[in-house]
CSV table of N, CA and C in Angstrom, one decimal:
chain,number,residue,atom,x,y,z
A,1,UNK,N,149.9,179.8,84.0
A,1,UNK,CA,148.7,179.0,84.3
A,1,UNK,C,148.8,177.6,83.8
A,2,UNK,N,149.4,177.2,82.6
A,2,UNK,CA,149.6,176.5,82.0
A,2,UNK,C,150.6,175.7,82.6
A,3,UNK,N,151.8,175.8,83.7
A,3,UNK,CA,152.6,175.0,84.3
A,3,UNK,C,151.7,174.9,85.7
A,4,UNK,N,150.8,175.4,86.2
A,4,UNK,CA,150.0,175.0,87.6
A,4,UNK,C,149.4,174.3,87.2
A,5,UNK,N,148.3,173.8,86.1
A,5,UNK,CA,147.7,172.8,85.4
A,5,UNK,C,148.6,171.6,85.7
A,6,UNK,N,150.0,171.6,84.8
A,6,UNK,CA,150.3,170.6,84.4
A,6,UNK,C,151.0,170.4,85.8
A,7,UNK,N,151.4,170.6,86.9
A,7,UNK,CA,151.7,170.2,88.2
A,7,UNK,C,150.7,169.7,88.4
A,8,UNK,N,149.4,170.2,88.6
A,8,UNK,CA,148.2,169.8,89.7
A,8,UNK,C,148.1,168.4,89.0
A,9,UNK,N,147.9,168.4,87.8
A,9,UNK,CA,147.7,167.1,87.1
A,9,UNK,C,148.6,166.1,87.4
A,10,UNK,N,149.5,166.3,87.2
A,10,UNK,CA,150.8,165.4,88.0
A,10,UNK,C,150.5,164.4,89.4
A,11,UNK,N,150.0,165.9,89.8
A,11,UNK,CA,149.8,165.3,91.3
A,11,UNK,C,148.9,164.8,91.7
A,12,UNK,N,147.4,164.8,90.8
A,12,UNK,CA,146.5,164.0,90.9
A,12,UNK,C,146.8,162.5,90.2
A,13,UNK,N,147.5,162.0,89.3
A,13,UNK,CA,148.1,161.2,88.8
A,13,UNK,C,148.7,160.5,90.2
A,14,UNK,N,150.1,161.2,90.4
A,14,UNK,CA,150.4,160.1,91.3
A,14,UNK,C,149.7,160.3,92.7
A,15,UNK,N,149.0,160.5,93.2
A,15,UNK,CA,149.2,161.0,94.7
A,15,UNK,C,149.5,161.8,95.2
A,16,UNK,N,149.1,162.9,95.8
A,16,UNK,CA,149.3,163.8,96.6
A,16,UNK,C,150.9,163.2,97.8
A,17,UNK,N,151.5,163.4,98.1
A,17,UNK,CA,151.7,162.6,99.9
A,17,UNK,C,151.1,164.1,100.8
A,18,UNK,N,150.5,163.2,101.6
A,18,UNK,CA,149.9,164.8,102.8
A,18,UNK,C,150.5,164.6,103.8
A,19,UNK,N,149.7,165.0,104.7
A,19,UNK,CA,150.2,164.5,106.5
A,19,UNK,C,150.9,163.6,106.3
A,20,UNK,N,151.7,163.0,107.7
A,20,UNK,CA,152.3,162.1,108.3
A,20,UNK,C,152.6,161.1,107.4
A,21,UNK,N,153.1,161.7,105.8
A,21,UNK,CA,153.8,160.7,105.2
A,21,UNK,C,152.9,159.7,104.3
A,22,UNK,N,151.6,160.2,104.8
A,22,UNK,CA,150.6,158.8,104.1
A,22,UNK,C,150.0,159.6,102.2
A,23,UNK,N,150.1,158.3,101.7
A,23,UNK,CA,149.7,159.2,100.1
A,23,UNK,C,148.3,159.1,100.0
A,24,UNK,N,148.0,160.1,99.7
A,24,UNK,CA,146.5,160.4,99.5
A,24,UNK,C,146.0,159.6,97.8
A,25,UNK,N,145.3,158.6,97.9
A,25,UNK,CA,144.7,158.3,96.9
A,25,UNK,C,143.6,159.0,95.9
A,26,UNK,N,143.8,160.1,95.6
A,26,UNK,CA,143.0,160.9,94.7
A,26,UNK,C,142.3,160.1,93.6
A,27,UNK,N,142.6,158.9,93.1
A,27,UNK,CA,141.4,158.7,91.9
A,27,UNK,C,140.8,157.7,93.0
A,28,UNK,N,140.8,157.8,94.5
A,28,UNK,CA,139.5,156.9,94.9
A,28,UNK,C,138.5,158.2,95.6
A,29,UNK,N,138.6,159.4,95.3
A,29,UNK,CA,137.7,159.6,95.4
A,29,UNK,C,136.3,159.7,94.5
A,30,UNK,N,136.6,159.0,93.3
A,30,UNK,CA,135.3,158.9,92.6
A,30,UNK,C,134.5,157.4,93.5
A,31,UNK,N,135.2,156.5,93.7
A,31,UNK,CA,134.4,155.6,94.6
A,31,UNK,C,134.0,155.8,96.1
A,32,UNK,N,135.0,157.0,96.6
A,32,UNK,CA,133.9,157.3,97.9
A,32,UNK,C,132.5,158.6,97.8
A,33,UNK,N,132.7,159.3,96.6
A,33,UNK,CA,131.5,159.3,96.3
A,33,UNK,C,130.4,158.8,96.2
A,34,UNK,N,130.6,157.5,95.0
A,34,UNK,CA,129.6,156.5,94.5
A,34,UNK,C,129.0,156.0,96.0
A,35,UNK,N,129.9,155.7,96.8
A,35,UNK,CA,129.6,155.0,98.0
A,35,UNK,C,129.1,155.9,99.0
A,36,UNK,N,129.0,157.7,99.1
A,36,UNK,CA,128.6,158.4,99.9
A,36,UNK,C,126.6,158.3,99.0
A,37,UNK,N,127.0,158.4,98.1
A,37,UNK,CA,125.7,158.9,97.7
A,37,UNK,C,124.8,157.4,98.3
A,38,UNK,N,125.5,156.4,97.7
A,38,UNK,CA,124.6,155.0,98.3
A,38,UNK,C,124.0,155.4,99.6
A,39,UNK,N,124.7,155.6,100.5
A,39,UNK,CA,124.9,155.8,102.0
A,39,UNK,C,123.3,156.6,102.2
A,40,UNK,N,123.9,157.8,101.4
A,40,UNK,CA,122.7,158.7,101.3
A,40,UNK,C,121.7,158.4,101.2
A,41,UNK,N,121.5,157.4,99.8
A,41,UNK,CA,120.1,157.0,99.3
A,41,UNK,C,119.3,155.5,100.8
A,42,UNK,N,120.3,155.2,100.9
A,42,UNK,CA,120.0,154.2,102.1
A,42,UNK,C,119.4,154.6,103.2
A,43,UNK,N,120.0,155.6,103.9
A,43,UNK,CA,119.6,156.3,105.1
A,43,UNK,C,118.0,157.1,104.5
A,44,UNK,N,118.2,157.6,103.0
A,44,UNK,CA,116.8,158.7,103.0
A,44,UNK,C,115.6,157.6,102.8
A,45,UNK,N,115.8,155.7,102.5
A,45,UNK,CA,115.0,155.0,102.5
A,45,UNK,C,114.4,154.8,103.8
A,46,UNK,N,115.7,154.2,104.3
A,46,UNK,CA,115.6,153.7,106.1
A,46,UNK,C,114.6,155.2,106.7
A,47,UNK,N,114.5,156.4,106.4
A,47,UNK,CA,113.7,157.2,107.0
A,47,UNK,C,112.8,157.0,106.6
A,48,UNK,N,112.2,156.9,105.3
A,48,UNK,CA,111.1,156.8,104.7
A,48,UNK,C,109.8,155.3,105.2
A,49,UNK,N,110.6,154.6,105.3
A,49,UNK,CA,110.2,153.8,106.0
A,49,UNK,C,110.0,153.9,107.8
A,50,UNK,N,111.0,154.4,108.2
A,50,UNK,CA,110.4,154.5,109.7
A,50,UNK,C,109.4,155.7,109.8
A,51,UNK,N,109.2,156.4,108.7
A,51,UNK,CA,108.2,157.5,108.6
A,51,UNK,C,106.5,156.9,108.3
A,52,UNK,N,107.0,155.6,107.6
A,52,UNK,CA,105.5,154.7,107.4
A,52,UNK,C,105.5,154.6,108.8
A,53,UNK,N,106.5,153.9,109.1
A,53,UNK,CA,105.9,152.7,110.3
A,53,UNK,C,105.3,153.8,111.6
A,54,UNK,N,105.8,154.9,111.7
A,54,UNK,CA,105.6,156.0,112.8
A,54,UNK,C,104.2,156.3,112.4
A,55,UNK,N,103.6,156.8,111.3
A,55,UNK,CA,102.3,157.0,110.7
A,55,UNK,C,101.4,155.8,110.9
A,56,UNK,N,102.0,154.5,111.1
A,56,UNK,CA,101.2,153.3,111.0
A,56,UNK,C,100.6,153.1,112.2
A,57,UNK,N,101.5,153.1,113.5
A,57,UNK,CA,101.4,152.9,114.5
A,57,UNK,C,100.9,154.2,115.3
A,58,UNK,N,100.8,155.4,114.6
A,58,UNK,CA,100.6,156.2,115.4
A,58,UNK,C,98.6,156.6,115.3
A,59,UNK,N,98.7,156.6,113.6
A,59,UNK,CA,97.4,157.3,113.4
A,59,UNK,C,96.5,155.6,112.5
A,60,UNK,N,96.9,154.9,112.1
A,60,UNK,CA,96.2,153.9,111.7
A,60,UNK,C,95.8,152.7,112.6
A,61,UNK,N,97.0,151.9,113.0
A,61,UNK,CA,96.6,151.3,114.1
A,61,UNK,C,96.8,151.4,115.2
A,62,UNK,N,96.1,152.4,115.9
A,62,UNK,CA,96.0,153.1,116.7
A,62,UNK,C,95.2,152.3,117.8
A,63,UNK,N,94.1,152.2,117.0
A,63,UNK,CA,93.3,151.1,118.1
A,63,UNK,C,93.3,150.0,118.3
A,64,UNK,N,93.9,149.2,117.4
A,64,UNK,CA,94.8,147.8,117.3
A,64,UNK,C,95.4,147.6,118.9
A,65,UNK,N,96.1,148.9,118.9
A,65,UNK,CA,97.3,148.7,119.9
A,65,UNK,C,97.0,148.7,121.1
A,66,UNK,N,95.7,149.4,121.3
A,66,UNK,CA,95.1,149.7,122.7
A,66,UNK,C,95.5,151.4,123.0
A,67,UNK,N,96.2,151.7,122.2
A,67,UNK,CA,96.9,153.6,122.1
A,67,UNK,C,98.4,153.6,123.0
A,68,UNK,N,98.6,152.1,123.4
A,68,UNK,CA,99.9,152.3,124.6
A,68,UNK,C,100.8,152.1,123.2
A,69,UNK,N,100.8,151.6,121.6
A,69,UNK,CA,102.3,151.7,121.0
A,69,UNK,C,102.0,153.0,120.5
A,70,UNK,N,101.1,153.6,120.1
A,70,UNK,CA,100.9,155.1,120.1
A,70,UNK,C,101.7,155.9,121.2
A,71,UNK,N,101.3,156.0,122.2
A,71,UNK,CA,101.9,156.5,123.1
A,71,UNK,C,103.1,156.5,123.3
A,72,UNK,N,103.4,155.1,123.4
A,72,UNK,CA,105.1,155.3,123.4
A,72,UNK,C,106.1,155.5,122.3
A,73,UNK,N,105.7,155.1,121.0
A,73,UNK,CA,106.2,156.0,119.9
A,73,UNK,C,106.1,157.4,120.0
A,74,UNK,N,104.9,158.3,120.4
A,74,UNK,CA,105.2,159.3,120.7
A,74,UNK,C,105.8,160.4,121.4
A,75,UNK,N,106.2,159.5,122.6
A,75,UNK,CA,107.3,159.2,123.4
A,75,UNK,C,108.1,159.8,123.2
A,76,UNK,N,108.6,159.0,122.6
A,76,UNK,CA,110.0,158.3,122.2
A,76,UNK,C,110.6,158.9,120.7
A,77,UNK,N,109.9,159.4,120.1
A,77,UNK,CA,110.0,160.4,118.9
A,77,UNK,C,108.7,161.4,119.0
A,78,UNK,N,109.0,162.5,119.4
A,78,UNK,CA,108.0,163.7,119.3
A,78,UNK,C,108.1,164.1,118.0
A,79,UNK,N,106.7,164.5,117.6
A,79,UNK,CA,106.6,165.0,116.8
A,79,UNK,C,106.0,166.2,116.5
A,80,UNK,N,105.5,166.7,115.4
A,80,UNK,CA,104.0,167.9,115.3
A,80,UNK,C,103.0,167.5,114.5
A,81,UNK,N,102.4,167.3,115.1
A,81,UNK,CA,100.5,166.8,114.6
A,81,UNK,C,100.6,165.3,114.1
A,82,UNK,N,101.5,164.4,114.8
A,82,UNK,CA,101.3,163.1,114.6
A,82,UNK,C,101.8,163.0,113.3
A,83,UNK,N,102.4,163.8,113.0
A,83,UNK,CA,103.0,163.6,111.4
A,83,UNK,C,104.4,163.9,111.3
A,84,UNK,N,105.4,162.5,111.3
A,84,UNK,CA,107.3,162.8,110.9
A,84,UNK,C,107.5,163.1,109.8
A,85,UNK,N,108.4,163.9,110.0
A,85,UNK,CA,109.1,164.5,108.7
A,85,UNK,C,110.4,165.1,108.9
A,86,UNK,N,111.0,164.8,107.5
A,86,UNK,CA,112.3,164.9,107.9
A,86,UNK,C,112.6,165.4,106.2
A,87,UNK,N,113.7,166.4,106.1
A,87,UNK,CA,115.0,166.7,105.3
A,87,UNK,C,116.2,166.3,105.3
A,88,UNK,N,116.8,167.3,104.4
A,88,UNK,CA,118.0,166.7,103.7
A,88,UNK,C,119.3,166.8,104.8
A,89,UNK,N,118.5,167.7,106.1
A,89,UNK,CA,119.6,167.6,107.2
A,89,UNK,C,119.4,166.5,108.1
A,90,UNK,N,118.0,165.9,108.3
A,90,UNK,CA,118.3,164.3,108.8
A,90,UNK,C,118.7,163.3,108.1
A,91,UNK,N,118.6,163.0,106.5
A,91,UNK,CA,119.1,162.3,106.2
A,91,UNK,C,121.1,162.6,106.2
A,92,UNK,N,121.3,163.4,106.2
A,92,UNK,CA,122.9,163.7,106.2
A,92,UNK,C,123.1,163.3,107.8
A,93,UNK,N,122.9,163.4,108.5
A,93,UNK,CA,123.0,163.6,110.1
A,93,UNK,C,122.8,161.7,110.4
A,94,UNK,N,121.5,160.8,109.9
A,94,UNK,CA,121.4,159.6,109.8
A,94,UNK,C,122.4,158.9,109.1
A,95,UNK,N,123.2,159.3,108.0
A,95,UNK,CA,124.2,158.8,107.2
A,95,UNK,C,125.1,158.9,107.6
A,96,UNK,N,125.8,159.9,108.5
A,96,UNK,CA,126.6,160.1,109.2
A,96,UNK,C,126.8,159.1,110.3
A,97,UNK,N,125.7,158.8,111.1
A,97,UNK,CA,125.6,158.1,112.3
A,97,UNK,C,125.9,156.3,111.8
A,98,UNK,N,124.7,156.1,110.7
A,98,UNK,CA,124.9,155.3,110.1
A,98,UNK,C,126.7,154.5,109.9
A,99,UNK,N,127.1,155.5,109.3
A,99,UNK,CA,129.0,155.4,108.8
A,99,UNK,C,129.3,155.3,110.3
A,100,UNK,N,129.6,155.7,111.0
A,100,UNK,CA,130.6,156.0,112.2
A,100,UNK,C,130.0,154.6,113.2
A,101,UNK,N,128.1,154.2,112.9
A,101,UNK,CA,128.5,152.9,114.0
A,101,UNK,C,128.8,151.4,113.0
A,102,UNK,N,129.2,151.9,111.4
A,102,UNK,CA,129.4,150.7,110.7
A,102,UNK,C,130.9,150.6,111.2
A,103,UNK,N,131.8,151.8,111.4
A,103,UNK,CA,133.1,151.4,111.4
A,103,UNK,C,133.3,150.8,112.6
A,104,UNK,N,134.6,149.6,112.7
A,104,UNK,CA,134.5,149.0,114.0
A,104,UNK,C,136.3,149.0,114.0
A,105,UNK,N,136.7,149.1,115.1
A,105,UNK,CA,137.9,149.3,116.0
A,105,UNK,C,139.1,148.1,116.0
A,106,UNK,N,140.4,148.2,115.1
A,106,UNK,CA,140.9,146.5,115.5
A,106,UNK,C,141.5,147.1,116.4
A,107,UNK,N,141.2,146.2,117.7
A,107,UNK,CA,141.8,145.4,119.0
A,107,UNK,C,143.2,145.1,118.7
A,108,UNK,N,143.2,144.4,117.7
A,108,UNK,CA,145.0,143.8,117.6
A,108,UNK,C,145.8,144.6,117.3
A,109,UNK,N,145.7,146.1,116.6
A,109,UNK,CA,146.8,146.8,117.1
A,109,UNK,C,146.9,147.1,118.1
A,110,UNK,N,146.1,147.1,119.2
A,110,UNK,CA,146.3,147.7,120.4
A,110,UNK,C,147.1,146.5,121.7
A,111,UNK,N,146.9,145.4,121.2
A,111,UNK,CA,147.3,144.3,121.8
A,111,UNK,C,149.0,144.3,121.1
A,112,UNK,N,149.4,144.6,120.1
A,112,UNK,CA,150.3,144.3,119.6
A,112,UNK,C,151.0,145.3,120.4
A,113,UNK,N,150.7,146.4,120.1
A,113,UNK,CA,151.0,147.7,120.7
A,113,UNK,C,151.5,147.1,122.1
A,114,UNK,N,151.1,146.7,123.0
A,114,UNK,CA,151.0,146.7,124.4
A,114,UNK,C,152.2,145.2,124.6
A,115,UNK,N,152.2,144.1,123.6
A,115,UNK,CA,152.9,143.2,124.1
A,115,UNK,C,154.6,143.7,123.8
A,116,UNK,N,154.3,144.9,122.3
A,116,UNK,CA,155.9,145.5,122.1
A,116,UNK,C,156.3,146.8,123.4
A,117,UNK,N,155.5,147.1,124.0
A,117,UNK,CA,155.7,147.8,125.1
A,117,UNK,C,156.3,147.0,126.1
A,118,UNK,N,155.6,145.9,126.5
A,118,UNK,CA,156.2,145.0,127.7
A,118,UNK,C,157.1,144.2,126.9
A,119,UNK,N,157.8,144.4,126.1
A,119,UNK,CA,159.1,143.3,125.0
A,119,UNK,C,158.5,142.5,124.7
A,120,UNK,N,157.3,142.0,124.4
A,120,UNK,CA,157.4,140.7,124.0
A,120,UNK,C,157.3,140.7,122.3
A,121,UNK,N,157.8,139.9,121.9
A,121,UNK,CA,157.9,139.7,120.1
A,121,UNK,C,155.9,140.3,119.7
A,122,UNK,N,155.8,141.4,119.0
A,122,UNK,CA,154.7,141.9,118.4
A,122,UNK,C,154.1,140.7,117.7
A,123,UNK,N,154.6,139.7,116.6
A,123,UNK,CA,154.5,139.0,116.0
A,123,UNK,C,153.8,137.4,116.8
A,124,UNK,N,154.2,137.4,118.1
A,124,UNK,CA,153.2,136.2,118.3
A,124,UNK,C,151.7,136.3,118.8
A,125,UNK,N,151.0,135.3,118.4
A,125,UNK,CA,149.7,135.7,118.3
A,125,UNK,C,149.1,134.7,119.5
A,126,UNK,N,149.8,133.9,120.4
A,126,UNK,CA,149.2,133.1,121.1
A,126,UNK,C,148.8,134.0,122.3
A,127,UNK,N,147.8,134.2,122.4
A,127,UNK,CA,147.2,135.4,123.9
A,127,UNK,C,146.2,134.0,124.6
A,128,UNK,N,146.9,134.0,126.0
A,128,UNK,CA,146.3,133.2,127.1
A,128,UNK,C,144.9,133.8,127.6
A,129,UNK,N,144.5,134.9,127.4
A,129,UNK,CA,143.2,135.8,127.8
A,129,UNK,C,142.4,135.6,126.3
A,130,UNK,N,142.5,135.3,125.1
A,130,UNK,CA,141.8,134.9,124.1
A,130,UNK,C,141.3,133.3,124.6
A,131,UNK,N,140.1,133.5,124.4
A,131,UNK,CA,139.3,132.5,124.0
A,131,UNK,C,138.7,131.7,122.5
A,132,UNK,N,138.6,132.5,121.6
A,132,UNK,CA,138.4,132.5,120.3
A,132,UNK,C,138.6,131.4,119.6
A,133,UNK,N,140.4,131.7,119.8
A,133,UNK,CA,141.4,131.1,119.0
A,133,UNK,C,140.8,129.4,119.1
A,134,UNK,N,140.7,128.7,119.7
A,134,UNK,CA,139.9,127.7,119.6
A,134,UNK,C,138.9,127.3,119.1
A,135,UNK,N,138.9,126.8,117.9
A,135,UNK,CA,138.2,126.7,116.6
A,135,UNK,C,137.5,125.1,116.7
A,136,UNK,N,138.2,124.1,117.7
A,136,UNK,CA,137.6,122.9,117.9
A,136,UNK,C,136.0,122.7,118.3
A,137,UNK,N,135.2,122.0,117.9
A,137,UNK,CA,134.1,122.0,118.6
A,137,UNK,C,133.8,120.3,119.2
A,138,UNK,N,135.1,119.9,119.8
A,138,UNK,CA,135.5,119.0,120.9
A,138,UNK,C,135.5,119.5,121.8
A,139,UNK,N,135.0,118.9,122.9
A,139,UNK,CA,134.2,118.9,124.3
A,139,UNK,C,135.9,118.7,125.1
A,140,UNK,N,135.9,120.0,125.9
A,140,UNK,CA,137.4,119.2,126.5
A,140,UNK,C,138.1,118.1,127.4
A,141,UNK,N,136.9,117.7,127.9
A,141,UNK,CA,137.2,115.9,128.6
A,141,UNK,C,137.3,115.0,127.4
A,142,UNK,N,136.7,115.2,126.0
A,142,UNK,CA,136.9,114.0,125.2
A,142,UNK,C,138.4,114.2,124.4
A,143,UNK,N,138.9,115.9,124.0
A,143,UNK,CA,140.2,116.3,123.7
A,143,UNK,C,141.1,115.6,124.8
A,144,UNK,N,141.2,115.6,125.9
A,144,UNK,CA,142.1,115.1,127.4
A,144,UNK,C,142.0,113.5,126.9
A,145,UNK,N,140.9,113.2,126.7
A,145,UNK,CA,140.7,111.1,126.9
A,145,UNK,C,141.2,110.7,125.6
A,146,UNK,N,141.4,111.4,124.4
A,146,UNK,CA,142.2,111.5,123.1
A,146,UNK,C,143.9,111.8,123.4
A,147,UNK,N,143.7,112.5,124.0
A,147,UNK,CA,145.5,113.0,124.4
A,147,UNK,C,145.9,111.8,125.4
A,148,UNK,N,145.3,111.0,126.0
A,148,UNK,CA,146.3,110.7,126.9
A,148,UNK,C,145.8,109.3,126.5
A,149,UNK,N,145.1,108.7,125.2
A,149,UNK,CA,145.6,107.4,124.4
A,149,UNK,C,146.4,107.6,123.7
């Protein structure tokens, strides 16, 4: 028992290597923790508050609104007896959603990908279909009447 210890320990020290080669960073998972629970605490605010504003618009100013943002809030989120509520399964399910539309997609491996497919050197970055890349906020008749003094 005493050599399974001192392995596992080992191998939380350096890294695991798992799948396809990649090393698994085991002392970050105390920071994706820290950072799940934030997530958590964020999402169970963000509900708490659309839980006011649903109660606000639904049962207080109600006559404010004329009953049409009543109506369509109720719409649009059904509820039971005009009263939202929610657990520890919507806040996990909102945290979830929350994470997956914070992460965003890089394009440039897929571009890189595609120019080493048709041979062209991965490493150049000049793309004729980018617009971007142009950082000037010169007008381009005044760039042309500059270039050709």
């Amino acid at each position: 028992l005493a050599q399974v210890v001192e392995v596992l320990s080992a191998l939380l020290r350096l890294g695991w290597c798992g799948t396809m080669g990649r090393t698994v960073a085991l002392w970050r998972t105390c920071d994706a923790a820290v950072i799940g629970l934030f997530l958590m605490m964020l999402s169970g605010v963000m509900l708490l508050v659309f839980q006011s504003f649903h109660f606000a618009v639904t049962v207080t100013h109600k006559a404010k609104l004329n009953g049409y943002g009543a109506w369509l809030l109720e719409k649009a989120v059904p509820t039971k007896g005009k009263q939202l509520s929610f657990d520890l399964t919507h806040v996990l399910i909102f945290a979830i959603v929350a994470c997956l539309f914070a992460m965003n997609f890089d394009f440039t491996v897929v571009k890189k990908r595609k120019k080493k497919h048709r041979g062209i050197d991965a490493d150049d970055t000049d793309d004729d279909d980018d617009n971007d890349d142009n950082d000037d906020d010169v007008p381009a008749s005044k760039a042309a009447a500059d270039a050709s003094e």
